[in-house]
Every structure is written in structure tokens, then in C-alpha cells.
Amino acid sequence: MVYYLALAALLFAIGLFGVMTRRNAIGILMSLELMFNAANINFVAFNQYLGGNGMAGQLFALFVVVVAAAEATVGLAIVLLIYRNWRGVDADNVSIMKW
Amino acid sequence: MEAVQPNVGFVFGLFAAIIITSALLVVTLKNIFHCALALIVCLTGVAGIFVLLHAEFLAAVQVLIYVGAVSVLIIFSVMLTSNLASRRIVQTNQNALVAGFAALIFGAGALLLLKLHDIWPKAGSALPDDNVMTIGKLLMTDYMLPFEVVSVLMLAAMIGAIVLARGERS
Amino acid sequence: MTPYAYIIALLPLFSFLMIVFFLRWKEQVSSLFSISMIVLGWVLSLIVFIETLGRNGAPYESYFYITSFAGINFELGILVDSLTAIMLMVVTTVGACVQIYSVGYMKDDPRYSRFFAYLSLFTFSMLGLVLANNFFMIFIFWELVGLTSYLLISFWFEKKSAADAGKKAFITTRIGDLGFIVGLMMIAFYAGTFNYQGVFAKAAGGQIPAGILTVTAIFVFCGAVGKSAQFPLHVWLPDAMEGPTPVSALIHAATMVAAGVYLVARSMPIFASTADGAMVVATIGLITSFIAASIGLVQNDIKRILAYSTVSQLGYMIMALGLFGHDTALGEESVGYTAGTLHLMTHAFFKGLLFLGAGSVIHAVHTNDIQDMGGLSNKMKITTWTFIIASLSIAGIFPLSGFWSKDEIVATTLHHPVFFIGTLTIAFMTAFYMFRLCFLTFFGKPRDHHRYDHAHESPNVMTYPLVLLAVLSIFAGWWALPWLSHGYSSFVHFGEVKHEGPNYALMLISTIVAVSGITLAYLMYYRRSISAEKAAERFKPIYTFLYNKWYFDELYQKVIIDPIMKIADFMWNFDARVIDGAVNGTAWLTVLWSDIKLWFDVWIVDGAVNGSGWIIRQLGGALRYLQTGSMQFYALFIVVLVVLIAVFKFELVRIDRAWPFLTLVLALGFVALRFYSRLAAERNDGQSGISQEEKS
């Protein structure tokens, strides 16, 4: 089991790195998807090894997938909007909320 | 299931290698379109991991939703937004150094913790064979409410996406 | 139809609301709508009238209970008996005529629609007043009538005299209403109900002490005194002539002032139980009638003459009703109730006609002064002849309706010599001043040729109502012909049906009186064989006294208004010197104390508040650079913190030795932050260039 967890941890770290470094908003979204998947691997692994006969982990992962899909939909729509307004998808430029 | 058996271990290693490699490609490639393709590979690998973990239904969902729907969505947006898709520009920002350091610490720390706190069981419990049927029943009984809530969420996301992406017609 | 009689009252209300909210901007539509509503109301009234006739005047009552307070039920309901049915007919007939007439008279008025809205509201109030089945409801509509009257009298409120007249009417009637309220409270207290039948049963059954009943009757009568312009509150009615003439016709001749008489007739069971109270009523009626008629002799304003004539005729009715109450209470026979209500009806028709005719004249010559008129009969045929019919009717000439009703009133006074002589005197004066008015206005040589030349007959929309009312003025009284065995007196009666056969001697006397009055006017103002000027000169003190309306206005000014003003002045002075002084002194002390507190507040309290604010502000100023606006930076921040938490959670570093480590991390973080923000700022400076490039 520890291997699965290690895999998930690495995947999460990679995703994290992507989120923090990507300039392209779509890139950030993709990295987020990586992190979701890392979490899902954890859920399923826990379900397998610690969940007894229950399916809670898998169901949770299922919901995560659905919510992630919804998140991706809205996120990409926002990206489109940003693109339309700024003629670009560089997340660094979108900093009108700063001090 | 016992501890990762040789053959299973091999398959696991294969998938793990695919996942890590493609994930790294996702966050480092200069061309965003290539990143999307790498993401598809990575997600397919995760689906494989799910199969190894006896989550066949989830694996199918993973392929259908992620590899099928979300990836297509991402590629569409890439094509819609990136007239720069082919252009080679800097895809990373000034955070790169600090962020790399932080991510490294995070990953290393996580692994270290895994090592230090060795409390993880080697063998899993036996799951019923008809996973899919069980999940279906659970969704319609115990998890009815979350299921419905998620449906509403999906609907809201759909409408929201349409409203946002439509923009003003003037 | 009778159970739904309330619809008659609701129709004008509907028209009022429609005009106010929807039709105001379309003048023709407003007037048409208003008129069609009242004509519809007239038709329904006619049905109700016929049904009531079929029931032989038996009362129909229906109501529903609203609420109860202190054991007294408040109801909303209708009572339809002979009196109600007749009043419904009178109000809707005169109302319809006046509204049609107003189409011509108010043409080109800037507030044309509003005028019709007011007329509708007034009609609603009056019909509600007539239909009410209890004292509480009648009071509500009573006040509504007062309000609309105020609105209509001061309709041309740009004119100060009109606005003043409106106020005068409102305030004067209010004095009477005060008495009415007291009367109502006494009724509620002693009878325990407002319902007519209930109150009357208690009054007739002797369950209320006689003294109390007398006082109650007088207080209720106070309301009638105000509304029907009886002495001593009659002063408002002549001034109310400042309103548009159709208003005068509708309100101050035919209907509203009749409300007082209606109230007395309606409350007759109360008056008929107290001889003293009824005597007061009758006396007031006689005094009023006499005073008003005498003033009417010498006035020159056409509408004022008619106004005083109205007051005088109302006094007649009140007197007849009062005498009836007196006689009945003493167990004697009397025809006063029939006489009063009959005169109420016939008077409504001929006085409405007189006012509309006067309006027609004013419309033609643009003046109210009869000395400036003359010879108009050549130019205004219809107006002249209808006016003369009405004058003959009011003078009491056989066989017009006024004759029959006046004859009945005279018959009522037979057993009271003072009243008998007074009544005949007033009848004489009435005939005289009405024909003085007629001769001066319509006959003789024109005295103002400029006005005469511009005079013309009014449009059809104004003359048709005149003709209709003229017909009614002739025939309405025939219902009460003494030879009829089932005439008016068997329909409207109080107690037993009393039918008196014709009294030919009385008829002869009253006709002689009326004719002699007309003859005197003829001699003085047509043939000029008796000089009016000389007569005026000869009786100068009396003439001046009458011309100045018995100095009532001056008297009220001196006796009531001036003292009130003096007291008010004194009060004002007291207020300004003593009370204001005390108040100001207190205020000065308060201000001083406040200044001290202000100083404390500004320097100590505000200092503390502002000081903490200042500190927060400085902290915020330092920390605001964390808000870089870049989500990715936030993500980085989160990760760093998560790592830190994990470090402590899993005790990778021991907490008691962590201070150097923590300080190091914080210092590093701060330096990184400053560095990062400077970096971001620089990048933003160069940003515009880059994004421009990307765009292209």
C-alpha cells in the first residue's frame, strides 16, 4: 500500500509544482486535475486496504471525479472569458485583485 | 489481496512510471497542447492504477469522464484560446525556483513521513466481486442525497459555463 | 335588487377610483364614465324605489358584523325604507343632472377630470350616508361628505376667497360635528348599540332616562345644525357659493345640506320621545328660516340669494320635523314628518334647478351681481322659463310641487300660533325675494349693455338638465295631492298612517300670501311704481342690518375669533418668554456640558479609537503586500504553511527548540515576500508592453 501512497504523494507534488509555476491558466487547470487524481488514488487505496467491505472510498472518489469535472467546466469557461477580455490566458496578468 | 505480488508489482511499476513521467511532462512542456496530450496519458495511467485497486467502475468512470470528456474540453479550450499554441513562449513564471523548492520539500516530506510512520497494512480486505452493482445500490440508497446534490451541482456548473462562455452578444 | 342596494353607492366610488388612477388624463372619458356610472345608479335606484313602493315602505335591513368594542357592535349594512328610497332617487337624479350640466359648465377647466372625480366621491358619500343602517356608519359618511364638500368648495383654490370659504365650511360644520360625536357617544353609552332599530327601540321603550334622551337628541341635532346650515352655524353656506355653481346646486342646495334634515328625519324616534328636544329643533328651524329669508330680501349676489333661500327652506323642514316630534311626544296628531320629507324632496328638485339656472346665467354674463343683469329673458329662453317655474314652485303657487309641500308645512304649524305666523311671513318673504331676483335678472332693461350683448343661451348639455328638473319641479309634488288616498303620506309616515283631506282655507291663505309677495316684487322691480331705493332709504337701519346679514360674521369675529386670537397671542407670548426661556436655559446648560464631553470625546475616546485604528492601519499597510492578486502565489503560501504545520505536527523539529527555526523561516519568508512584491511591481510596470505585444 505504501507504494500507492508514495505514487500519490509524488503525483500531488508534481501537480502542486505545476499549479504554482504555470503561466497559462489552462496549464494550471491541468495541474489541478493531477492533484485531484493523486487524491483519488489515495481514496481508492485506503478503501482497498483499510475500508473493510465498505465502498465509501470509491464512492468518495467518484464524487470527486464528478465535482472535478464540474470544476473543469466552469474553470475553462472562465478561462475563455479571461481570454476574451485580456486577449491572453496568462494568469499572472490577471491580478486586478491585488493590493 | 496480498502485498504487491511480482506480476502485480511489475504492472504497478509500469503504470507508476507512466504516470510520473507524463505528469512531469504536463508541468514542464513548453507547448500547452502537448501538455494536454501528456495529461491524457497520465489520466489513463491512473485508471490502470484503479483497476489494480479493484475499482473497476471507477476506472471506467475515469476513462469516460477524464480521458473522454474533461480532456476533450481542455483541448478545445487550448485550441480556442491559444493562438499561441504552436509558439514557444515561457510557460513558467518567476515562482519557478521557490515553487520547485517548495514542491520538492513537500514531496520529500510526504515520502519521509510515509517512511517514518510505517503503519500501512500490506494486505487489503476482500472486496465483493460485483463492485459495480454494489456501487449502484449504494448510490441509490445510502448516498442518495449526495448523489442528487452532485446532480444539481453539475446542472449549475453547466448553466454557469454556458452563461460565462456565451459572453454578451451585442 | 333591494338586497344589493349598496351597489348604487359603490358605482360612484368605482368611477372615482377609475378616474383618479386611470382616466385622469383623458378628460372626455372621465366625464363620460362618471356620468354613465351615476345614470346606472339612477336606474338601480329606480328599481329599488319601485320595490320599496311594492313593499309599501316596509324597511329592509341587511348588515354584517365587523367588530365589537366594549360590548358595542360595529356593523356595515344597509337599511332601505321609504325615506331611503326617496333620498336615493333625489341624490341620483340631481347628481346625474348636475354631472351632465357640468360637462358644459366646467368645459376648459384645467382640472376637469378631478372635478368629476370629486363629484363621484361626493355622490358615493351621500348615497352611503342615505343607505347606512347605523349611527356609526352614517357618521363615517357624514364626515366623508364634509370632506368632499371642502374639496369642492375650494375647488378653485387659487382664489383666496374660495380657499377661505372651504376652510370656513369645514371648520363651521366641524363645530356641529363635535356635538354629533358627543350625541353618538351618549347613544352608544345609553343604548349600547349603534343600530337604528336597536337605538329607536330603546328610545321608544323608555329605557333611557327622559333628561338624557333630551340632551342626546339636542347633541345629535347639533350635527344637523352644522351640516344643514341652521342658526347659529348657518354662516358657512352663503360663503360656500365660491365653489363652481354645479357644486352649489348639488351640495349646497339639493343633497348635502339635506343630510342634516335626513338625519333629523331618520332619528325621529328619538325626537318623538322628547317634547323639549323636539321643541328646540323646531325653534331653531323657525329662527333660521326667518333670519335667512330676511337677509335674502336685500342681497345682490344671485348665488347668495339662492343660498339664503336654501338656508331658509332647510329651516322650514327642520321646523316641520321638530314640530312633528313635539306633537307626537305629547300624543297629538301631526303631519310634520310627511311635510318635512316631502319638502326635502321637492326642494331638492326646484333648488337644484334654481342653482343650475343661476349657473347658466353666470356662464352667460360672467357676473354674480343681479344689479348688472336685466332683460336676459330675450336671450335665454329656456333658462328664463325653467328658472321662473322653479321660482313659482318655491314661492308656493298652485299647482307646482312647492305648493303642496309648503301647504303641508303650514298645516303642521296650525296648532302653534307663533310658528304659523312665522311660517306665513317667511313664505311671503320667499315669494318676494325670489321674484325680485327673477325680475331684476330676466326682465326690464339691460343695465349693463356690454354684458348683455355678450350673453347667449347655454349649450344643450346644460339646458337639458334644466328642463328635466323643471318637469320634476312641477310634477313631483303631485304625488302628495291631498285628494289621493294612497299618496305620499301613506308611503312616508311615522307611526300610524295619517291622511288628512284637503284644507281649502289653508290653501287659500298660503296662495294669497305667495301672490302678494310676488305682486310686491312686481310693483317694485318691474313696474317700478314703488321705488326700491326709496324704501331702502326709508328703512335704512333695517336695510343695512339685513344687507350685512345681521352682522353674524362680525359678531363671530368679535365674540369668538378675536378672543381666541387674543388668547392665542397671550399663549404665544407666554410660550416665547417663559417656556422658551426655560427651554433655552436648559439647552444652554446642556450645550455647555456637551462641550466638556466633546473635549473628552475628541481627545480621550477618539484618541483611543483612532490610535487603535492607526495601529491596525500600519499593520495592514505592511501586510497588504501579501495580496499579490496572483492565485499561484497564494497556492505557494498555502504549501509553505502546510509544510510548516506538518513539521510541527509530526515533531520533525522539537517545539521547545523551534524558536530559532521559526524566526529563521519567518525572516526568510518576509525577505522573500518583499523581494517578490518588488519583482511583481517591476513586472507590472513592464507588463503593458508585453501584453501589447501579445495582442498583436
mmCIF file with all atom_site columns, N, CA and C in Angstrom, chain A residues 19-42:
data_model
loop_
_atom_site.group_PDB
_atom_site.id
_atom_site.type_symbol
_atom_site.label_atom_id
_atom_site.label_alt_id
_atom_site.label_comp_id
_atom_site.label_asym_id
_atom_site.label_entity_id
_atom_site.label_seq_id
_atom_site.pdbx_PDB_ins_code
_atom_site.Cartn_x
_atom_site.Cartn_y
_atom_site.Cartn_z
_atom_site.occupancy
_atom_site.B_iso_or_equiv
_atom_site.pdbx_formal_charge
_atom_site.auth_seq_id
_atom_site.auth_comp_id
_atom_site.auth_asym_id
_atom_site.auth_atom_id
_atom_site.pdbx_PDB_model_num
ATOM 1  N N  . VAL A 1 19 ? 0.814  23.856 -10.585 1.00 0.00 ? 19 VAL A N  1
ATOM 2  C CA . VAL A 1 19 ? -0.119 24.929 -10.227 1.00 0.00 ? 19 VAL A CA 1
ATOM 3  C C  . VAL A 1 19 ? 0.633  26.208 -9.935  1.00 0.00 ? 19 VAL A C  1
ATOM 4  N N  . MET A 1 20 ? 1.748  26.052 -9.214  1.00 0.00 ? 20 MET A N  1
ATOM 5  C CA . MET A 1 20 ? 2.442  27.271 -8.794  1.00 0.00 ? 20 MET A CA 1
ATOM 6  C C  . MET A 1 20 ? 3.257  27.903 -9.905  1.00 0.00 ? 20 MET A C  1
ATOM 7  N N  . THR A 1 21 ? 3.654  27.131 -10.865 1.00 0.00 ? 21 THR A N  1
ATOM 8  C CA . THR A 1 21 ? 4.588  27.696 -11.836 1.00 0.00 ? 21 THR A CA 1
ATOM 9  C C  . THR A 1 21 ? 3.983  28.016 -13.185 1.00 0.00 ? 21 THR A C  1
ATOM 10 N N  . ARG A 1 22 ? 2.897  27.382 -13.552 1.00 0.00 ? 22 ARG A N  1
ATOM 11 C CA . ARG A 1 22 ? 2.364  27.605 -14.893 1.00 0.00 ? 22 ARG A CA 1
ATOM 12 C C  . ARG A 1 22 ? 1.913  29.045 -15.084 1.00 0.00 ? 22 ARG A C  1
ATOM 13 N N  . ARG A 1 23 ? 2.234  29.605 -16.221 1.00 0.00 ? 23 ARG A N  1
ATOM 14 C CA . ARG A 1 23 ? 1.705  30.933 -16.520 1.00 0.00 ? 23 ARG A CA 1
ATOM 15 C C  . ARG A 1 23 ? 0.370  30.816 -17.231 1.00 0.00 ? 23 ARG A C  1
ATOM 16 N N  . ASN A 1 24 ? 0.208  29.701 -17.933 1.00 0.00 ? 24 ASN A N  1
ATOM 17 C CA . ASN A 1 24 ? -1.016 29.529 -18.703 1.00 0.00 ? 24 ASN A CA 1
ATOM 18 C C  . ASN A 1 24 ? -2.134 29.005 -17.795 1.00 0.00 ? 24 ASN A C  1
ATOM 19 N N  . ALA A 1 25 ? -3.268 29.665 -17.836 1.00 0.00 ? 25 ALA A N  1
ATOM 20 C CA . ALA A 1 25 ? -4.374 29.280 -16.948 1.00 0.00 ? 25 ALA A CA 1
ATOM 21 C C  . ALA A 1 25 ? -4.828 27.853 -17.218 1.00 0.00 ? 25 ALA A C  1
ATOM 22 N N  . ILE A 1 26 ? -4.812 27.448 -18.473 1.00 0.00 ? 26 ILE A N  1
ATOM 23 C CA . ILE A 1 26 ? -5.198 26.070 -18.791 1.00 0.00 ? 26 ILE A CA 1
ATOM 24 C C  . ILE A 1 26 ? -4.204 25.108 -18.173 1.00 0.00 ? 26 ILE A C  1
ATOM 25 N N  . GLY A 1 27 ? -2.983 25.503 -18.181 1.00 0.00 ? 27 GLY A N  1
ATOM 26 C CA . GLY A 1 27 ? -1.955 24.675 -17.552 1.00 0.00 ? 27 GLY A CA 1
ATOM 27 C C  . GLY A 1 27 ? -2.237 24.500 -16.075 1.00 0.00 ? 27 GLY A C  1
ATOM 28 N N  . ILE A 1 28 ? -2.625 25.555 -15.449 1.00 0.00 ? 28 ILE A N  1
ATOM 29 C CA . ILE A 1 28 ? -2.941 25.465 -14.029 1.00 0.00 ? 28 ILE A CA 1
ATOM 30 C C  . ILE A 1 28 ? -4.067 24.476 -13.807 1.00 0.00 ? 28 ILE A C  1
ATOM 31 N N  . LEU A 1 29 ? -5.098 24.553 -14.659 1.00 0.00 ? 29 LEU A N  1
ATOM 32 C CA . LEU A 1 29 ? -6.221 23.635 -14.523 1.00 0.00 ? 29 LEU A CA 1
ATOM 33 C C  . LEU A 1 29 ? -5.767 22.191 -14.703 1.00 0.00 ? 29 LEU A C  1
ATOM 34 N N  . MET A 1 30 ? -4.921 21.985 -15.649 1.00 0.00 ? 30 MET A N  1
ATOM 35 C CA . MET A 1 30 ? -4.442 20.609 -15.877 1.00 0.00 ? 30 MET A CA 1
ATOM 36 C C  . MET A 1 30 ? -3.691 20.112 -14.656 1.00 0.00 ? 30 MET A C  1
ATOM 37 N N  . SER A 1 31 ? -2.877 20.979 -14.078 1.00 0.00 ? 31 SER A N  1
ATOM 38 C CA . SER A 1 31 ? -2.132 20.568 -12.891 1.00 0.00 ? 31 SER A CA 1
ATOM 39 C C  . SER A 1 31 ? -3.065 20.244 -11.740 1.00 0.00 ? 31 SER A C  1
ATOM 40 N N  . LEU A 1 32 ? -4.138 21.033 -11.693 1.00 0.00 ? 32 LEU A N  1
ATOM 41 C CA . LEU A 1 32 ? -5.129 20.749 -10.653 1.00 0.00 ? 32 LEU A CA 1
ATOM 42 C C  . LEU A 1 32 ? -5.713 19.361 -10.833 1.00 0.00 ? 32 LEU A C  1
ATOM 43 N N  . GLU A 1 33 ? -5.967 19.016 -12.073 1.00 0.00 ? 33 GLU A N  1
ATOM 44 C CA . GLU A 1 33 ? -6.516 17.680 -12.341 1.00 0.00 ? 33 GLU A CA 1
ATOM 45 C C  . GLU A 1 33 ? -5.551 16.605 -11.839 1.00 0.00 ? 33 GLU A C  1
ATOM 46 N N  . LEU A 1 34 ? -4.267 16.866 -12.011 1.00 0.00 ? 34 LEU A N  1
ATOM 47 C CA . LEU A 1 34 ? -3.281 15.916 -11.499 1.00 0.00 ? 34 LEU A CA 1
ATOM 48 C C  . LEU A 1 34 ? -3.440 15.750 -9.997  1.00 0.00 ? 34 LEU A C  1
ATOM 49 N N  . MET A 1 35 ? -3.613 16.844 -9.296  1.00 0.00 ? 35 MET A N  1
ATOM 50 C CA . MET A 1 35 ? -3.730 16.778 -7.848  1.00 0.00 ? 35 MET A CA 1
ATOM 51 C C  . MET A 1 35 ? -4.985 16.012 -7.437  1.00 0.00 ? 35 MET A C  1
ATOM 52 N N  . PHE A 1 36 ? -6.077 16.271 -8.175  1.00 0.00 ? 36 PHE A N  1
ATOM 53 C CA . PHE A 1 36 ? -7.309 15.518 -7.888  1.00 0.00 ? 36 PHE A CA 1
ATOM 54 C C  . PHE A 1 36 ? -7.067 14.021 -8.022  1.00 0.00 ? 36 PHE A C  1
ATOM 55 N N  . ASN A 1 37 ? -6.353 13.677 -9.077  1.00 0.00 ? 37 ASN A N  1
ATOM 56 C CA . ASN A 1 37 ? -6.118 12.258 -9.307  1.00 0.00 ? 37 ASN A CA 1
ATOM 57 C C  . ASN A 1 37 ? -5.257 11.650 -8.211  1.00 0.00 ? 37 ASN A C  1
ATOM 58 N N  . ALA A 1 38 ? -4.300 12.444 -7.749  1.00 0.00 ? 38 ALA A N  1
ATOM 59 C CA . ALA A 1 38 ? -3.474 11.956 -6.645  1.00 0.00 ? 38 ALA A CA 1
ATOM 60 C C  . ALA A 1 38 ? -4.350 11.662 -5.436  1.00 0.00 ? 38 ALA A C  1
ATOM 61 N N  . ALA A 1 39 ? -5.268 12.588 -5.178  1.00 0.00 ? 39 ALA A N  1
ATOM 62 C CA . ALA A 1 39 ? -6.163 12.385 -4.039  1.00 0.00 ? 39 ALA A CA 1
ATOM 63 C C  . ALA A 1 39 ? -7.020 11.151 -4.249  1.00 0.00 ? 39 ALA A C  1
ATOM 64 N N  . ASN A 1 40 ? -7.505 10.999 -5.478  1.00 0.00 ? 40 ASN A N  1
ATOM 65 C CA . ASN A 1 40 ? -8.354 9.843  -5.772  1.00 0.00 ? 40 ASN A CA 1
ATOM 66 C C  . ASN A 1 40 ? -7.612 8.533  -5.557  1.00 0.00 ? 40 ASN A C  1
ATOM 67 N N  . ILE A 1 41 ? -6.358 8.502  -5.993  1.00 0.00 ? 41 ILE A N  1
ATOM 68 C CA . ILE A 1 41 ? -5.572 7.276  -5.791  1.00 0.00 ? 41 ILE A CA 1
ATOM 69 C C  . ILE A 1 41 ? -5.516 6.950  -4.307  1.00 0.00 ? 41 ILE A C  1
ATOM 70 N N  . ASN A 1 42 ? -5.301 7.991  -3.502  1.00 0.00 ? 42 ASN A N  1
ATOM 71 C CA . ASN A 1 42 ? -5.284 7.783  -2.059  1.00 0.00 ? 42 ASN A CA 1
ATOM 72 C C  . ASN A 1 42 ? -6.589 7.193  -1.564  1.00 0.00 ? 42 ASN A C  1
#
